[in-house]
Amino acid sequence: MTLGVASAGRRVAPTIRQVAALAGVSRATASRAINGGHLVSPQARAAVEAAVAELGFTPNPVARSLATRRTGSVALVLPEPNTRVLTDPFFASTINGMARALEHTDLQLVLLIARQDGWSTRTVRYLTTGHVDGAVVASHHRDDRLNRELVESGLPCVFIGRPLDVPATARYVDTDNDHAAQLATEHLIGLGRTRIGTIAGPADMSAAIDRLSGWRAAMGAAGLAQDAVELADFTVEGGGAAMARLIEAHPDLDAVFVASDLMASGAVGELSDRGVRVPEDVAVFGFDDLGVATTTTPALSTMGQPIEDMATRAGQILHALLAGEEVEEISVMFPARLVLRESA
Amino acid sequence: MTLGVASAGRRVAPTIRQVAALAGVSRATASRAINGGHLVSPQARAAVEAAVAELGFTPNPVARSLATRRTGSVALVLPEPNTRVLTDPFFASTINGMARALEHTDLQLVLLIARQDGWSTRTVRYLTTGHVDGAVVASHHRDDRLNRELVESGLPCVFIGRPLDVPATARYVDTDNDHAAQLATEHLIGLGRTRIGTIAGPADMSAAIDRLSGWRAAMGAAGLAQDAVELADFTVEGGGAAMARLIEAHPDLDAVFVASDLMASGAVGELSDRGVRVPEDVAVFGFDDLGVATTTTPALSTMGQPIEDMATRAGQILHALLAGEEVEEISVMFPARLVLRESA
DNA sequence: TTGTACGCGTTATCAG
DNA sequence: CTGATAACGCGTACAA
């Protein structure tokens, strides 16, 4: 090995000039031999490869980026003001799915967590100034300028979940939340429950809006009252508190559709603390089918949503976009499915 | 705004040359005015700032990296062959902690999940070829060449958890797993339990090794038998299976120290499936105090480990290292604390 | 097929 | 304080 050693003990990487010199060719030929190897004679190519091996040459990614105007990395943006972003397994699945999509590509995953409210501008700037080639964005709040600015900047991006306040050209993957919520509620109705409440998500998020609307549709169709509604913030604690409010305002409740498993787990805990039996007294139905659904007692019946697959698909679409492939669909919808356990 | 527009509709960013031209100064002066502003006359500086504002100039990060030999990003490496890396809340907390540490710095977080076994070489190459300025590495397996190669490459890095097979100069943050496990086991002994088993983690991971050794120390000191040992893989399922093996081999068991909450939750589930009462028949003690600890029935008594804080500290140390600050400590130990709930 | 030469956008050096 | 000019390392028209 002829690796040089700098003062700090840090290896100093060989450049393509040294490779070219050692191989007895020009830098251009060395470069061609390294990238693809087209238009290079076999002997030149062999010489370059030998030199590369001997020197342990690796192209400097930064220099390459400067020349190609590509960074080779994409961002996964999680715009959550919440301090505890990742305690929500939804994000874990999202990250996992993206990582899987990028696994066999030459794209690197850069994680962007935009916790603070004012950060969307900083995030947008980061994304639109050449740090990354594209972005996947999850979790959308209305009035968050992030999404629109991103789309308008022209940066290739794909959303997980239908984005709000965005040009219709924005690509996204999603489940039909409205329909899924409807199915869930109909299941509760089919169980013979008639006093069915709901714990919805934040009023400024598309998934929450759509699920509440699905619940309303089913309740309306069955001629049932739609007054037992409480909003919460997609957390366990929030779900518990909402359940408390709900049961106190409507003591005759016999079922509740909750817009996420995390909140449902809080709701189940609250009910059990109050000595209310699940599902005998009150049936509880969740959404997501994340790990929590099986750890509660009783285990949650829920609408299963293939979050990881959705994130993977988003990553693949972005990859295709960056590869210059034509992607026809604007939106890709994933099916949700009824997962029946003990709670409803 | 004088932003040009390329054919694809993607804005073409202004360069520092345009700024310099508009401000009537040289590129060098413009650069100085933009970075810090030292050694620049007030009027030149004002002219440059005006030009920057008018053009909406943002320095090209790639070009800057090439010149400064710094990327402005650091990696968080999760070397988990497991397909379900992020279903483990341990990693969620780690990511969260790192993100928090980097929140108010100019460093970007790059997430590296090295799932496949053979990937450590690819990961090492990525890390040592200038993609990032430094790395924080979590979850260490013996015989994984990753850690040693990383340290030997001279890349600034900090480990979360004591790394194995690595030069003694490697920096890390950790809890005293040995001592913590000892305390936990002593608690079980103090409860009057005498037939205490343990579900340990993988034999090739430092945290697992240390916790098992702590259990042994406490058992030995109390003169109790150390034969009820089963290994598992830090997953819920693995914990359940290990519990099954343990209880069948040792039906007289009256307590078990489990090396992680995730495994403990599996163990509790398995016991409950078998009609074994927790803690009346068998007390269960966990480790980590992650969210799962409170969702099981009964809730887990556990050794609390401030994982997020540890990750934050690791990120801060790395940041200090990159800023050229002298960091004295090689290892930073965090205290674990006894968290008593219903299971023991 | 090969080499020359330029461009990528900044920062660093070093005279002035 | 300022301005040429040289790195930084690589890709790639263009000409040979």
PDB file of C-alpha atoms in Angstrom, chain A residues 83-84 115, chain B residues 74 76 90-105 107 109 135-138 158-161 172-174 305-321 332 334:
ATOM      1  CA  THR A  83     -40.363  16.751  20.845  1.00  0.00           C
ATOM      2  CA  ARG A  84     -40.865  13.032  20.713  1.00  0.00           C
ATOM      3  CA  ARG A 115     -38.956  19.902  15.106  1.00  0.00           C
TER       4      ARG A 115
ATOM      5  CA  VAL B  74     -22.065  13.414  10.340  1.00  0.00           C
ATOM      6  CA  LEU B  76     -25.281   7.879  12.736  1.00  0.00           C
ATOM      7  CA  PHE B  90     -33.757   1.742  21.434  1.00  0.00           C
ATOM      8  CA  PHE B  91     -32.819   2.961  17.988  1.00  0.00           C
ATOM      9  CA  ALA B  92     -35.627   5.459  17.914  1.00  0.00           C
ATOM     10  CA  SER B  93     -34.288   7.015  21.090  1.00  0.00           C
ATOM     11  CA  THR B  94     -30.800   6.974  19.698  1.00  0.00           C
ATOM     12  CA  ILE B  95     -31.836   8.767  16.540  1.00  0.00           C
ATOM     13  CA  ASN B  96     -33.850  11.231  18.538  1.00  0.00           C
ATOM     14  CA  GLY B  97     -30.951  11.983  20.827  1.00  0.00           C
ATOM     15  CA  MET B  98     -28.545  12.532  17.981  1.00  0.00           C
ATOM     16  CA  ALA B  99     -30.999  14.768  16.196  1.00  0.00           C
ATOM     17  CA  ARG B 100     -31.320  16.811  19.350  1.00  0.00           C
ATOM     18  CA  ALA B 101     -27.573  17.182  19.681  1.00  0.00           C
ATOM     19  CA  LEU B 102     -27.260  18.425  16.123  1.00  0.00           C
ATOM     20  CA  GLU B 103     -30.325  20.623  16.256  1.00  0.00           C
ATOM     21  CA  HIS B 104     -28.492  23.838  16.980  1.00  0.00           C
ATOM     22  CA  THR B 105     -25.346  23.123  15.031  1.00  0.00           C
ATOM     23  CA  LEU B 107     -24.160  19.652  11.140  1.00  0.00           C
ATOM     24  CA  LEU B 109     -27.486  13.962  10.254  1.00  0.00           C
ATOM     25  CA  ALA B 135     -19.678   9.325  12.933  1.00  0.00           C
ATOM     26  CA  VAL B 136     -21.550   8.061  15.945  1.00  0.00           C
ATOM     27  CA  VAL B 137     -21.906   4.308  16.017  1.00  0.00           C
ATOM     28  CA  ALA B 138     -24.424   2.350  18.063  1.00  0.00           C
ATOM     29  CA  VAL B 158     -17.926   8.273  19.100  1.00  0.00           C
ATOM     30  CA  PHE B 159     -19.565   5.023  20.112  1.00  0.00           C
ATOM     31  CA  ILE B 160     -22.771   4.531  21.997  1.00  0.00           C
ATOM     32  CA  GLY B 161     -22.072   1.585  24.254  1.00  0.00           C
ATOM     33  CA  TYR B 172     -17.737   6.097  23.914  1.00  0.00           C
ATOM     34  CA  VAL B 173     -20.699   6.824  26.144  1.00  0.00           C
ATOM     35  CA  ASP B 174     -22.273   4.016  28.119  1.00  0.00           C
ATOM     36  CA  GLN B 305     -31.065   3.889  31.044  1.00  0.00           C
ATOM     37  CA  PRO B 306     -31.089   7.454  29.628  1.00  0.00           C
ATOM     38  CA  ILE B 307     -30.587   6.346  26.041  1.00  0.00           C
ATOM     39  CA  GLU B 308     -31.665   9.542  24.406  1.00  0.00           C
ATOM     40  CA  ASP B 309     -29.401  11.596  26.659  1.00  0.00           C
ATOM     41  CA  MET B 310     -26.536   9.253  25.919  1.00  0.00           C
ATOM     42  CA  ALA B 311     -27.019   9.675  22.205  1.00  0.00           C
ATOM     43  CA  THR B 312     -27.221  13.416  22.641  1.00  0.00           C
ATOM     44  CA  ARG B 313     -23.990  13.378  24.592  1.00  0.00           C
ATOM     45  CA  ALA B 314     -22.307  11.290  21.910  1.00  0.00           C
ATOM     46  CA  GLY B 315     -23.414  13.800  19.318  1.00  0.00           C
ATOM     47  CA  GLN B 316     -22.112  16.680  21.407  1.00  0.00           C
ATOM     48  CA  ILE B 317     -18.756  15.016  21.890  1.00  0.00           C
ATOM     49  CA  LEU B 318     -18.455  14.430  18.180  1.00  0.00           C
ATOM     50  CA  HIS B 319     -19.385  18.024  17.550  1.00  0.00           C
ATOM     51  CA  ALA B 320     -16.695  19.187  19.960  1.00  0.00           C
ATOM     52  CA  LEU B 321     -14.180  16.908  18.316  1.00  0.00           C
ATOM     53  CA  VAL B 332     -18.595   9.000  29.628  1.00  0.00           C
ATOM     54  CA  PHE B 334     -24.334   7.526  32.540  1.00  0.00           C
TER      55      PHE B 334
END
